[in-house]
PDB file of C-alpha atoms in Angstrom:
ATOM      1  CA  UNK C   2      45.575 151.609  -8.849  1.00 84.00           C
ATOM      2  CA  UNK C   3      43.209 148.692  -7.992  1.00 89.00           C
ATOM      3  CA  UNK C   4      40.031 148.672 -10.277  1.00 91.00           C
ATOM      4  CA  UNK C   5      37.097 146.558 -11.342  1.00 93.00           C
ATOM      5  CA  UNK C   6      35.590 145.813 -14.760  1.00 93.00           C
ATOM      6  CA  UNK C   7      31.743 145.448 -15.153  1.00 94.00           C
ATOM      7  CA  UNK C   8      30.699 143.298 -18.273  1.00 94.00           C
ATOM      8  CA  UNK C   9      27.537 145.406 -19.022  1.00 93.00           C
ATOM      9  CA  UNK C  10      26.238 142.619 -21.214  1.00 94.00           C
ATOM     10  CA  UNK C  11      26.230 140.346 -18.370  1.00 94.00           C
ATOM     11  CA  UNK C  12      25.323 142.913 -15.410  1.00 95.00           C
ATOM     12  CA  UNK C  13      21.631 142.423 -14.619  1.00 95.00           C
ATOM     13  CA  UNK C  14      21.706 145.630 -12.143  1.00 94.00           C
ATOM     14  CA  UNK C  15      20.779 143.523  -8.834  1.00 94.00           C
ATOM     15  CA  UNK C  16      22.790 146.013  -6.769  1.00 94.00           C
ATOM     16  CA  UNK C  17      24.328 143.313  -4.733  1.00 95.00           C
ATOM     17  CA  UNK C  18      27.856 144.354  -5.472  1.00 95.00           C
ATOM     18  CA  UNK C  19      27.038 148.269  -4.657  1.00 95.00           C
ATOM     19  CA  UNK C  20      25.798 146.753  -1.071  1.00 94.00           C
ATOM     20  CA  UNK C  21      28.789 144.586  -0.599  1.00 94.00           C
ATOM     21  CA  UNK C  22      31.452 147.274  -1.698  1.00 94.00           C
ATOM     22  CA  UNK C  23      32.965 148.392   1.804  1.00 93.00           C
ATOM     23  CA  UNK C  24      34.222 151.588   0.396  1.00 92.00           C
ATOM     24  CA  UNK C  25      31.136 152.435  -1.468  1.00 93.00           C
ATOM     25  CA  UNK C  26      32.896 152.599  -4.918  1.00 93.00           C
ATOM     26  CA  UNK C  27      30.035 150.824  -7.028  1.00 95.00           C
ATOM     27  CA  UNK C  28      26.783 152.621  -8.046  1.00 94.00           C
ATOM     28  CA  UNK C  29      24.309 151.995 -10.613  1.00 95.00           C
ATOM     29  CA  UNK C  30      24.524 153.525 -13.907  1.00 94.00           C
ATOM     30  CA  UNK C  31      21.447 156.001 -15.092  1.00 94.00           C
ATOM     31  CA  UNK C  32      21.540 154.604 -18.303  1.00 94.00           C
ATOM     32  CA  UNK C  33      20.293 151.393 -19.766  1.00 94.00           C
ATOM     33  CA  UNK C  34      22.564 148.591 -21.015  1.00 92.00           C
ATOM     34  CA  UNK C  35      21.881 146.952 -24.129  1.00 92.00           C
ATOM     35  CA  UNK C  36      20.086 144.196 -22.156  1.00 91.00           C
ATOM     36  CA  UNK C  37      17.669 146.837 -20.255  1.00 94.00           C
ATOM     37  CA  UNK C  38      19.019 146.938 -16.799  1.00 95.00           C
ATOM     38  CA  UNK C  39      20.906 149.806 -15.213  1.00 95.00           C
ATOM     39  CA  UNK C  40      24.502 148.256 -14.848  1.00 95.00           C
ATOM     40  CA  UNK C  41      26.847 148.552 -12.024  1.00 95.00           C
ATOM     41  CA  UNK C  42      29.614 151.092 -12.616  1.00 94.00           C
ATOM     42  CA  UNK C  43      32.774 152.072 -10.392  1.00 91.00           C
ATOM     43  CA  UNK C  44      31.891 155.551  -9.238  1.00 90.00           C
ATOM     44  CA  UNK C  45      35.067 156.254  -7.350  1.00 88.00           C
ATOM     45  CA  UNK C  46      38.083 154.074  -8.837  1.00 86.00           C
ATOM     46  CA  UNK C  47      40.345 155.974  -6.414  1.00 90.00           C
ATOM     47  CA  UNK C  48      38.754 154.480  -3.355  1.00 91.00           C
ATOM     48  CA  UNK C  49      38.784 150.808  -4.757  1.00 92.00           C
ATOM     49  CA  UNK C  50      41.115 148.402  -3.027  1.00 92.00           C
ATOM     50  CA  UNK C  51      40.458 145.494  -5.387  1.00 91.00           C
ATOM     51  CA  UNK C  52      39.207 143.350  -2.072  1.00 92.00           C
ATOM     52  CA  UNK C  53      36.830 141.151  -4.550  1.00 93.00           C
ATOM     53  CA  UNK C  54      34.084 141.467  -2.450  1.00 94.00           C
ATOM     54  CA  UNK C  55      31.890 142.685  -5.222  1.00 95.00           C
ATOM     55  CA  UNK C  56      33.104 139.687  -7.513  1.00 95.00           C
ATOM     56  CA  UNK C  57      32.066 137.450  -4.582  1.00 95.00           C
ATOM     57  CA  UNK C  58      28.521 138.388  -4.299  1.00 95.00           C
ATOM     58  CA  UNK C  59      27.846 138.879  -8.330  1.00 96.00           C
ATOM     59  CA  UNK C  60      25.399 136.286  -9.459  1.00 95.00           C
ATOM     60  CA  UNK C  61      26.417 136.673 -12.855  1.00 95.00           C
ATOM     61  CA  UNK C  62      29.965 136.783 -12.829  1.00 95.00           C
ATOM     62  CA  UNK C  63      29.888 140.295 -14.438  1.00 95.00           C
ATOM     63  CA  UNK C  64      32.766 141.852 -12.512  1.00 95.00           C
ATOM     64  CA  UNK C  65      36.379 141.315 -13.090  1.00 95.00           C
ATOM     65  CA  UNK C  66      39.052 142.706 -10.516  1.00 94.00           C
ATOM     66  CA  UNK C  67      42.378 144.062 -11.534  1.00 93.00           C
ATOM     67  CA  UNK C  68      45.295 144.942  -9.150  1.00 90.00           C
ATOM     68  CA  UNK C  69      48.594 146.538 -10.031  1.00 87.00           C
ATOM     69  CA  UNK C  70      51.424 144.202 -10.356  1.00 83.00           C
ATOM     70  CA  UNK C  71      54.002 144.027  -7.784  1.00 77.00           C
ATOM     71  CA  UNK C  72      57.360 145.309  -8.862  1.00 70.00           C
TER      72      UNK C  72
ATOM     73  CA  UNK I  20      47.461 145.371 -14.699  1.00 84.00           C
ATOM     74  CA  UNK I  21      47.110 141.871 -12.958  1.00 89.00           C
ATOM     75  CA  UNK I  22      43.587 140.054 -12.871  1.00 91.00           C
ATOM     76  CA  UNK I  23      42.900 138.755  -9.678  1.00 90.00           C
ATOM     77  CA  UNK I  24      39.384 137.149 -10.202  1.00 91.00           C
ATOM     78  CA  UNK I  25      38.902 134.815 -13.072  1.00 91.00           C
ATOM     79  CA  UNK I  26      35.863 132.925 -14.049  1.00 93.00           C
ATOM     80  CA  UNK I  27      36.325 129.256 -13.129  1.00 95.00           C
ATOM     81  CA  UNK I  28      37.043 127.134 -15.930  1.00 94.00           C
ATOM     82  CA  UNK I  29      34.507 124.782 -14.915  1.00 95.00           C
ATOM     83  CA  UNK I  30      31.796 127.273 -15.858  1.00 95.00           C
ATOM     84  CA  UNK I  31      31.489 127.868 -19.135  1.00 95.00           C
ATOM     85  CA  UNK I  32      31.759 131.542 -20.523  1.00 94.00           C
ATOM     86  CA  UNK I  33      27.833 132.106 -21.400  1.00 94.00           C
ATOM     87  CA  UNK I  34      25.059 134.092 -19.958  1.00 93.00           C
ATOM     88  CA  UNK I  35      23.234 133.034 -17.184  1.00 94.00           C
ATOM     89  CA  UNK I  36      19.171 132.917 -17.434  1.00 93.00           C
ATOM     90  CA  UNK I  37      18.660 133.444 -13.604  1.00 95.00           C
ATOM     91  CA  UNK I  38      16.505 136.586 -12.568  1.00 95.00           C
ATOM     92  CA  UNK I  39      18.732 139.581 -10.916  1.00 95.00           C
ATOM     93  CA  UNK I  40      19.971 138.756  -7.804  1.00 94.00           C
ATOM     94  CA  UNK I  41      19.147 134.897  -7.392  1.00 94.00           C
ATOM     95  CA  UNK I  42      21.402 132.991  -5.621  1.00 94.00           C
ATOM     96  CA  UNK I  43      21.963 130.161  -8.166  1.00 95.00           C
ATOM     97  CA  UNK I  44      24.551 132.013 -10.149  1.00 95.00           C
ATOM     98  CA  UNK I  45      26.837 132.350  -7.034  1.00 96.00           C
ATOM     99  CA  UNK I  46      26.033 128.613  -6.030  1.00 96.00           C
ATOM    100  CA  UNK I  47      27.176 127.672  -9.506  1.00 96.00           C
ATOM    101  CA  UNK I  48      30.623 129.555  -9.286  1.00 96.00           C
ATOM    102  CA  UNK I  49      31.260 128.005  -5.866  1.00 96.00           C
ATOM    103  CA  UNK I  50      30.489 124.314  -7.391  1.00 97.00           C
ATOM    104  CA  UNK I  51      32.767 125.276 -10.311  1.00 96.00           C
ATOM    105  CA  UNK I  52      35.751 126.962  -8.306  1.00 96.00           C
ATOM    106  CA  UNK I  53      35.860 123.650  -5.907  1.00 96.00           C
ATOM    107  CA  UNK I  54      35.955 121.386  -9.164  1.00 96.00           C
ATOM    108  CA  UNK I  55      38.986 123.652 -10.418  1.00 96.00           C
ATOM    109  CA  UNK I  56      40.669 123.588  -7.453  1.00 96.00           C
ATOM    110  CA  UNK I  57      40.493 120.065  -6.797  1.00 96.00           C
ATOM    111  CA  UNK I  58      41.417 119.254 -10.161  1.00 96.00           C
ATOM    112  CA  UNK I  59      38.525 116.880 -11.001  1.00 96.00           C
ATOM    113  CA  UNK I  60      36.586 118.619 -13.691  1.00 95.00           C
ATOM    114  CA  UNK I  61      37.187 115.801 -16.170  1.00 95.00           C
ATOM    115  CA  UNK I  62      35.776 113.009 -14.206  1.00 95.00           C
ATOM    116  CA  UNK I  63      33.080 114.794 -12.424  1.00 96.00           C
ATOM    117  CA  UNK I  64      29.400 114.112 -13.657  1.00 97.00           C
ATOM    118  CA  UNK I  65      26.648 116.485 -12.186  1.00 96.00           C
ATOM    119  CA  UNK I  66      22.804 115.837 -12.152  1.00 96.00           C
ATOM    120  CA  UNK I  67      20.929 118.950 -12.946  1.00 96.00           C
ATOM    121  CA  UNK I  68      17.419 118.875 -11.189  1.00 94.00           C
ATOM    122  CA  UNK I  69      14.111 120.231 -12.179  1.00 93.00           C
ATOM    123  CA  UNK I  70      13.780 123.736 -11.366  1.00 91.00           C
ATOM    124  CA  UNK I  71      15.560 126.808 -12.171  1.00 92.00           C
ATOM    125  CA  UNK I  72      18.718 125.138 -12.362  1.00 93.00           C
ATOM    126  CA  UNK I  73      17.082 122.594 -15.228  1.00 93.00           C
ATOM    127  CA  UNK I  74      19.584 124.345 -17.594  1.00 93.00           C
ATOM    128  CA  UNK I  75      22.810 123.925 -15.015  1.00 93.00           C
ATOM    129  CA  UNK I  76      24.263 121.913 -17.760  1.00 93.00           C
ATOM    130  CA  UNK I  77      24.362 124.994 -20.216  1.00 94.00           C
ATOM    131  CA  UNK I  78      26.514 126.384 -17.475  1.00 96.00           C
ATOM    132  CA  UNK I  79      28.774 123.542 -15.928  1.00 96.00           C
ATOM    133  CA  UNK I  80      32.047 122.716 -18.208  1.00 95.00           C
ATOM    134  CA  UNK I  81      31.646 118.906 -17.077  1.00 95.00           C
ATOM    135  CA  UNK I  82      29.506 116.096 -17.885  1.00 95.00           C
ATOM    136  CA  UNK I  83      25.819 116.653 -16.780  1.00 96.00           C
ATOM    137  CA  UNK I  84      22.781 114.601 -16.579  1.00 96.00           C
ATOM    138  CA  UNK I  85      19.159 116.108 -16.272  1.00 94.00           C
ATOM    139  CA  UNK I  86      17.040 114.057 -13.712  1.00 92.00           C
ATOM    140  CA  UNK I  87      13.364 113.978 -13.316  1.00 93.00           C
ATOM    141  CA  UNK I  88      11.854 115.753 -10.435  1.00 91.00           C
ATOM    142  CA  UNK I  89      13.346 114.930  -7.093  1.00 92.00           C
ATOM    143  CA  UNK I  90      15.177 112.024  -8.400  1.00 95.00           C
ATOM    144  CA  UNK I  91      19.175 113.221  -8.509  1.00 95.00           C
ATOM    145  CA  UNK I  92      20.363 111.361  -5.836  1.00 96.00           C
ATOM    146  CA  UNK I  93      18.920 107.937  -7.416  1.00 96.00           C
ATOM    147  CA  UNK I  94      20.562 109.050 -10.561  1.00 96.00           C
ATOM    148  CA  UNK I  95      23.703 110.086  -8.798  1.00 96.00           C
ATOM    149  CA  UNK I  96      23.604 106.727  -6.902  1.00 96.00           C
ATOM    150  CA  UNK I  97      23.584 104.945 -10.518  1.00 96.00           C
ATOM    151  CA  UNK I  98      26.391 106.753 -11.896  1.00 96.00           C
ATOM    152  CA  UNK I  99      28.373 106.522  -8.958  1.00 96.00           C
ATOM    153  CA  UNK I 100      28.178 102.645  -8.798  1.00 96.00           C
ATOM    154  CA  UNK I 101      28.721 102.068 -12.192  1.00 96.00           C
ATOM    155  CA  UNK I 102      31.417 104.503 -12.368  1.00 95.00           C
ATOM    156  CA  UNK I 103      33.130 104.795  -8.905  1.00 93.00           C
ATOM    157  CA  UNK I 104      35.967 106.773 -10.278  1.00 94.00           C
ATOM    158  CA  UNK I 105      33.857 109.647 -11.374  1.00 95.00           C
ATOM    159  CA  UNK I 106      33.072 112.576  -8.789  1.00 96.00           C
ATOM    160  CA  UNK I 107      29.182 112.603  -8.739  1.00 97.00           C
ATOM    161  CA  UNK I 108      27.390 115.528  -7.304  1.00 97.00           C
ATOM    162  CA  UNK I 109      23.472 116.639  -7.494  1.00 96.00           C
ATOM    163  CA  UNK I 110      22.483 120.236  -7.654  1.00 96.00           C
ATOM    164  CA  UNK I 111      18.722 120.396  -6.233  1.00 95.00           C
ATOM    165  CA  UNK I 112      16.465 123.066  -5.349  1.00 94.00           C
ATOM    166  CA  UNK I 113      14.160 122.977  -1.952  1.00 93.00           C
ATOM    167  CA  UNK I 114      10.961 121.643  -3.713  1.00 91.00           C
ATOM    168  CA  UNK I 115      13.022 119.026  -5.796  1.00 93.00           C
ATOM    169  CA  UNK I 116      15.124 117.884  -2.960  1.00 94.00           C
ATOM    170  CA  UNK I 117      12.779 118.415   0.247  1.00 94.00           C
ATOM    171  CA  UNK I 118       9.386 117.724  -1.273  1.00 93.00           C
ATOM    172  CA  UNK I 119       9.309 115.416  -4.411  1.00 92.00           C
ATOM    173  CA  UNK I 120      12.660 113.893  -3.772  1.00 94.00           C
ATOM    174  CA  UNK I 121      12.627 113.481  -0.023  1.00 95.00           C
ATOM    175  CA  UNK I 122      12.457 109.647  -0.144  1.00 95.00           C
ATOM    176  CA  UNK I 123      15.628 109.585  -2.595  1.00 95.00           C
ATOM    177  CA  UNK I 124      17.576 111.995  -0.305  1.00 95.00           C
ATOM    178  CA  UNK I 125      16.912 110.206   2.739  1.00 96.00           C
ATOM    179  CA  UNK I 126      17.594 106.761   1.424  1.00 96.00           C
ATOM    180  CA  UNK I 127      20.789 107.754  -0.431  1.00 96.00           C
ATOM    181  CA  UNK I 128      21.865 109.114   2.860  1.00 96.00           C
ATOM    182  CA  UNK I 129      20.892 106.057   4.637  1.00 96.00           C
ATOM    183  CA  UNK I 130      22.959 103.929   2.127  1.00 95.00           C
ATOM    184  CA  UNK I 131      25.432 106.609   2.778  1.00 94.00           C
ATOM    185  CA  UNK I 132      26.047 106.933  -1.285  1.00 94.00           C
ATOM    186  CA  UNK I 133      29.292 108.190  -1.735  1.00 96.00           C
ATOM    187  CA  UNK I 134      28.067 111.369  -3.575  1.00 96.00           C
ATOM    188  CA  UNK I 135      27.525 115.266  -2.900  1.00 97.00           C
ATOM    189  CA  UNK I 136      24.370 117.136  -2.930  1.00 97.00           C
ATOM    190  CA  UNK I 137      24.280 120.900  -3.162  1.00 97.00           C
ATOM    191  CA  UNK I 138      21.112 121.781  -1.929  1.00 96.00           C
ATOM    192  CA  UNK I 139      19.696 125.411  -2.602  1.00 96.00           C
ATOM    193  CA  UNK I 140      17.141 126.581   0.149  1.00 96.00           C
ATOM    194  CA  UNK I 141      15.214 129.719  -0.980  1.00 94.00           C
ATOM    195  CA  UNK I 142      11.985 128.846   0.648  1.00 94.00           C
ATOM    196  CA  UNK I 143       9.834 128.799  -2.191  1.00 95.00           C
ATOM    197  CA  UNK I 144       9.181 127.012  -5.536  1.00 94.00           C
ATOM    198  CA  UNK I 145      11.088 129.293  -7.915  1.00 91.00           C
ATOM    199  CA  UNK I 146      10.453 128.071 -11.916  1.00 91.00           C
ATOM    200  CA  UNK I 147       6.955 127.178 -11.412  1.00 92.00           C
ATOM    201  CA  UNK I 148       5.738 130.257 -10.096  1.00 91.00           C
ATOM    202  CA  UNK I 149       6.288 130.990  -6.208  1.00 92.00           C
ATOM    203  CA  UNK I 150       4.141 127.971  -4.728  1.00 95.00           C
ATOM    204  CA  UNK I 151       4.642 127.047  -1.369  1.00 95.00           C
ATOM    205  CA  UNK I 152       7.895 124.751  -0.558  1.00 95.00           C
ATOM    206  CA  UNK I 153       8.447 122.310   2.293  1.00 95.00           C
ATOM    207  CA  UNK I 154      10.863 125.005   3.560  1.00 95.00           C
ATOM    208  CA  UNK I 155       8.763 127.838   3.316  1.00 96.00           C
ATOM    209  CA  UNK I 156       8.606 129.841   6.698  1.00 96.00           C
ATOM    210  CA  UNK I 157       5.638 129.905   8.677  1.00 96.00           C
ATOM    211  CA  UNK I 158       3.651 133.331   7.733  1.00 95.00           C
ATOM    212  CA  UNK I 159       5.501 133.532   4.558  1.00 95.00           C
ATOM    213  CA  UNK I 160       3.358 134.306   1.635  1.00 95.00           C
ATOM    214  CA  UNK I 161       3.559 131.902  -1.382  1.00 95.00           C
ATOM    215  CA  UNK I 162       1.057 131.821  -4.483  1.00 95.00           C
ATOM    216  CA  UNK I 163      -0.719 128.372  -2.922  1.00 95.00           C
ATOM    217  CA  UNK I 164      -0.624 130.235   0.619  1.00 94.00           C
ATOM    218  CA  UNK I 165      -1.520 133.838  -0.080  1.00 94.00           C
ATOM    219  CA  UNK I 166      -2.304 134.894   3.193  1.00 95.00           C
ATOM    220  CA  UNK I 167       1.120 133.263   4.697  1.00 94.00           C
ATOM    221  CA  UNK I 168       1.896 129.729   5.546  1.00 95.00           C
ATOM    222  CA  UNK I 169      -0.414 128.644   8.428  1.00 96.00           C
ATOM    223  CA  UNK I 170       0.948 125.791  10.284  1.00 95.00           C
ATOM    224  CA  UNK I 171      -2.712 124.417  11.147  1.00 95.00           C
ATOM    225  CA  UNK I 172      -3.340 123.914   7.287  1.00 94.00           C
ATOM    226  CA  UNK I 173       0.299 123.751   5.770  1.00 94.00           C
ATOM    227  CA  UNK I 174       2.279 122.275   8.527  1.00 94.00           C
ATOM    228  CA  UNK I 175       5.776 123.376   9.473  1.00 96.00           C
ATOM    229  CA  UNK I 176       8.853 123.792   7.357  1.00 96.00           C
ATOM    230  CA  UNK I 177      11.278 120.971   7.245  1.00 95.00           C
ATOM    231  CA  UNK I 178      15.113 121.499   8.203  1.00 95.00           C
ATOM    232  CA  UNK I 179      17.024 119.180   5.968  1.00 95.00           C
ATOM    233  CA  UNK I 180      20.429 119.128   7.644  1.00 95.00           C
ATOM    234  CA  UNK I 181      18.758 118.384  11.060  1.00 94.00           C
ATOM    235  CA  UNK I 182      16.601 115.672   9.614  1.00 95.00           C
ATOM    236  CA  UNK I 183      19.546 114.315   7.870  1.00 95.00           C
ATOM    237  CA  UNK I 184      21.992 114.466  10.867  1.00 94.00           C
ATOM    238  CA  UNK I 185      20.439 111.565  12.722  1.00 94.00           C
ATOM    239  CA  UNK I 186      21.253 109.380   9.871  1.00 95.00           C
ATOM    240  CA  UNK I 187      24.536 107.232  10.387  1.00 93.00           C
ATOM    241  CA  UNK I 188      25.082 107.133   6.575  1.00 93.00           C
ATOM    242  CA  UNK I 189      25.400 111.065   6.151  1.00 95.00           C
ATOM    243  CA  UNK I 190      29.310 111.894   6.707  1.00 95.00           C
ATOM    244  CA  UNK I 191      29.217 115.600   6.259  1.00 96.00           C
ATOM    245  CA  UNK I 192      26.392 118.201   6.507  1.00 96.00           C
ATOM    246  CA  UNK I 193      26.684 121.821   6.596  1.00 96.00           C
ATOM    247  CA  UNK I 194      24.268 124.639   5.911  1.00 96.00           C
ATOM    248  CA  UNK I 195      25.833 127.928   4.507  1.00 96.00           C
ATOM    249  CA  UNK I 196      24.346 130.890   2.881  1.00 96.00           C
ATOM    250  CA  UNK I 197      25.169 133.126  -0.043  1.00 96.00           C
ATOM    251  CA  UNK I 198      23.480 136.488   0.944  1.00 95.00           C
ATOM    252  CA  UNK I 199      26.834 138.211   2.012  1.00 95.00           C
ATOM    253  CA  UNK I 200      30.325 138.287   0.809  1.00 95.00           C
ATOM    254  CA  UNK I 201      31.430 136.769   4.053  1.00 95.00           C
ATOM    255  CA  UNK I 202      28.920 133.774   3.741  1.00 96.00           C
ATOM    256  CA  UNK I 203      29.826 133.358   0.329  1.00 96.00           C
ATOM    257  CA  UNK I 204      33.465 132.754   1.228  1.00 96.00           C
ATOM    258  CA  UNK I 205      32.335 130.436   4.198  1.00 96.00           C
ATOM    259  CA  UNK I 206      29.831 128.523   1.339  1.00 96.00           C
ATOM    260  CA  UNK I 207      32.829 128.031  -0.984  1.00 96.00           C
ATOM    261  CA  UNK I 208      34.900 126.169   1.788  1.00 96.00           C
ATOM    262  CA  UNK I 209      31.930 123.994   2.663  1.00 96.00           C
ATOM    263  CA  UNK I 210      31.527 123.070  -1.080  1.00 97.00           C
ATOM    264  CA  UNK I 211      35.085 122.082  -1.486  1.00 96.00           C
ATOM    265  CA  UNK I 212      35.045 119.984   1.911  1.00 96.00           C
ATOM    266  CA  UNK I 213      31.942 118.208   0.588  1.00 96.00           C
ATOM    267  CA  UNK I 214      33.824 117.248  -2.578  1.00 97.00           C
ATOM    268  CA  UNK I 215      36.498 116.304  -0.528  1.00 96.00           C
ATOM    269  CA  UNK I 216      34.493 114.177   1.728  1.00 95.00           C
ATOM    270  CA  UNK I 217      33.545 112.212  -1.622  1.00 95.00           C
ATOM    271  CA  UNK I 218      37.137 112.017  -2.676  1.00 95.00           C
ATOM    272  CA  UNK I 219      38.208 110.309   0.478  1.00 94.00           C
ATOM    273  CA  UNK I 220      35.291 108.039  -0.124  1.00 93.00           C
ATOM    274  CA  UNK I 221      33.762 108.820   3.253  1.00 93.00           C
ATOM    275  CA  UNK I 222      30.268 108.539   2.013  1.00 94.00           C
ATOM    276  CA  UNK I 223      27.475 110.916   1.887  1.00 96.00           C
ATOM    277  CA  UNK I 224      27.897 114.577   1.899  1.00 96.00           C
ATOM    278  CA  UNK I 225      25.418 117.492   1.742  1.00 96.00           C
ATOM    279  CA  UNK I 226      25.820 121.333   1.637  1.00 97.00           C
ATOM    280  CA  UNK I 227      22.706 123.263   2.134  1.00 96.00           C
ATOM    281  CA  UNK I 228      23.133 126.853   0.568  1.00 97.00           C
ATOM    282  CA  UNK I 229      20.355 129.111   2.088  1.00 96.00           C
ATOM    283  CA  UNK I 230      19.882 131.476  -1.126  1.00 96.00           C
ATOM    284  CA  UNK I 231      17.206 134.228  -2.238  1.00 96.00           C
ATOM    285  CA  UNK I 232      14.755 134.174  -4.809  1.00 95.00           C
ATOM    286  CA  UNK I 233      13.917 137.969  -5.392  1.00 95.00           C
ATOM    287  CA  UNK I 234      11.286 137.258  -8.190  1.00 95.00           C
ATOM    288  CA  UNK I 235       9.109 134.991  -6.201  1.00 94.00           C
ATOM    289  CA  UNK I 236       9.783 136.405  -2.481  1.00 93.00           C
ATOM    290  CA  UNK I 237       8.488 139.460  -4.235  1.00 93.00           C
ATOM    291  CA  UNK I 238      11.282 141.559  -2.589  1.00 95.00           C
ATOM    292  CA  UNK I 239      14.153 143.399  -4.582  1.00 96.00           C
ATOM    293  CA  UNK I 240      17.423 141.743  -4.353  1.00 95.00           C
ATOM    294  CA  UNK I 241      18.691 143.513  -1.372  1.00 96.00           C
ATOM    295  CA  UNK I 242      15.472 143.183   0.513  1.00 96.00           C
ATOM    296  CA  UNK I 243      15.668 139.593  -0.369  1.00 96.00           C
ATOM    297  CA  UNK I 244      19.231 139.325   1.306  1.00 96.00           C
ATOM    298  CA  UNK I 245      17.817 141.087   4.220  1.00 96.00           C
ATOM    299  CA  UNK I 246      15.109 138.430   4.483  1.00 96.00           C
ATOM    300  CA  UNK I 247      17.469 135.859   4.578  1.00 96.00           C
ATOM    301  CA  UNK I 248      19.347 137.519   7.290  1.00 96.00           C
ATOM    302  CA  UNK I 249      16.360 138.340   9.438  1.00 96.00           C
ATOM    303  CA  UNK I 250      13.615 135.552   9.092  1.00 95.00           C
ATOM    304  CA  UNK I 251      15.464 132.466   7.253  1.00 95.00           C
ATOM    305  CA  UNK I 252      18.650 132.140   9.167  1.00 96.00           C
ATOM    306  CA  UNK I 253      16.564 132.026  12.724  1.00 95.00           C
ATOM    307  CA  UNK I 254      14.528 129.119  11.434  1.00 95.00           C
ATOM    308  CA  UNK I 255      17.771 127.609   9.540  1.00 96.00           C
ATOM    309  CA  UNK I 256      20.849 128.205  11.503  1.00 95.00           C
ATOM    310  CA  UNK I 257      24.199 127.963   9.741  1.00 96.00           C
ATOM    311  CA  UNK I 258      27.005 125.743  10.757  1.00 94.00           C
ATOM    312  CA  UNK I 259      28.352 122.152  10.308  1.00 95.00           C
ATOM    313  CA  UNK I 260      25.825 119.427  11.283  1.00 95.00           C
ATOM    314  CA  UNK I 261      27.876 116.486  10.962  1.00 93.00           C
ATOM    315  CA  UNK I 262      31.469 115.919   9.758  1.00 92.00           C
ATOM    316  CA  UNK I 263      32.639 112.052  10.505  1.00 89.00           C
ATOM    317  CA  UNK I 264      35.809 110.744   9.456  1.00 80.00           C
ATOM    318  CA  UNK I 265      36.027 107.273   7.816  1.00 62.00           C
ATOM    319  CA  UNK I 266      33.190 105.630   6.020  1.00 53.00           C
ATOM    320  CA  UNK I 267      32.208 102.271   4.488  1.00 52.00           C
ATOM    321  CA  UNK I 268      33.824 103.147   1.062  1.00 47.00           C
ATOM    322  CA  UNK I 269      37.321 102.428  -0.285  1.00 46.00           C
ATOM    323  CA  UNK I 270      38.984 105.519  -1.181  1.00 43.00           C
ATOM    324  CA  UNK I 271      40.994 103.659  -3.428  1.00 41.00           C
ATOM    325  CA  UNK I 272      38.275 103.101  -5.572  1.00 43.00           C
ATOM    326  CA  UNK I 273      38.140 106.876  -6.267  1.00 42.00           C
TER     327      UNK I 273
END
């Protein structure tokens, strides 16, 4: 299943990824990160298609996108 | 699992100091990806501006020189003329390029220097504290025009791409934006094309990237993107303003 990984030490909680996600898979955490922001989290991994739009808009390169390897 | 996105090699693996939602981060990545894809990192020299991107040398994994305010194109000219084999780019903001460095910008275009300029237009001075820039929109508030820019006192915003388009030496001019994912992908192509223009020896290339400055616009990052879409794009229409084949430079020198 495609998924994203958010680097909490890089994320500044700007919410651009949450707005860019066409399938609304990203929401903001309700707890602070170590750097004092509410980082993005993938709230619905089952909906994620690995399209990478969140990666495109992230100003801090905090998001890495993973897809399953083709068999 | 297969990792489908990768931090470009031309961008050092460090945290950026920019404010949340700032367009500089994306613009940095686009320049770095263009360098990676063209395989020119080892022979690229960048010129960092004065402004928020003054620390661009902390982020780009290529040779960098930090220039005085507005003098990016002059420094880039010097590097390119003394080392024609290098790929030279100048990364500048609107206060840097369109105000203090306007003379350098216009004359390097007029001489058709074979350099690439990445111009970040966010309609305000960022690092110095939100003063009015030459690109600030009519009616937009800034610390030096707290009631909004009044054309009778402060004049009108400058459209840099349109201004440079009339100069014969400018060979590739495009205005893009980074406020949505689709526009980021278009901006990436534009940046790569500008570097290719330089590699082909065609002459002066400039990519204007309409960007956001949530902190000094006084908006949330999402509202700043909305501001770009609704207010800035009518004033700064996106598109290719010039893409001229052939130039005075000998491509074999590159």
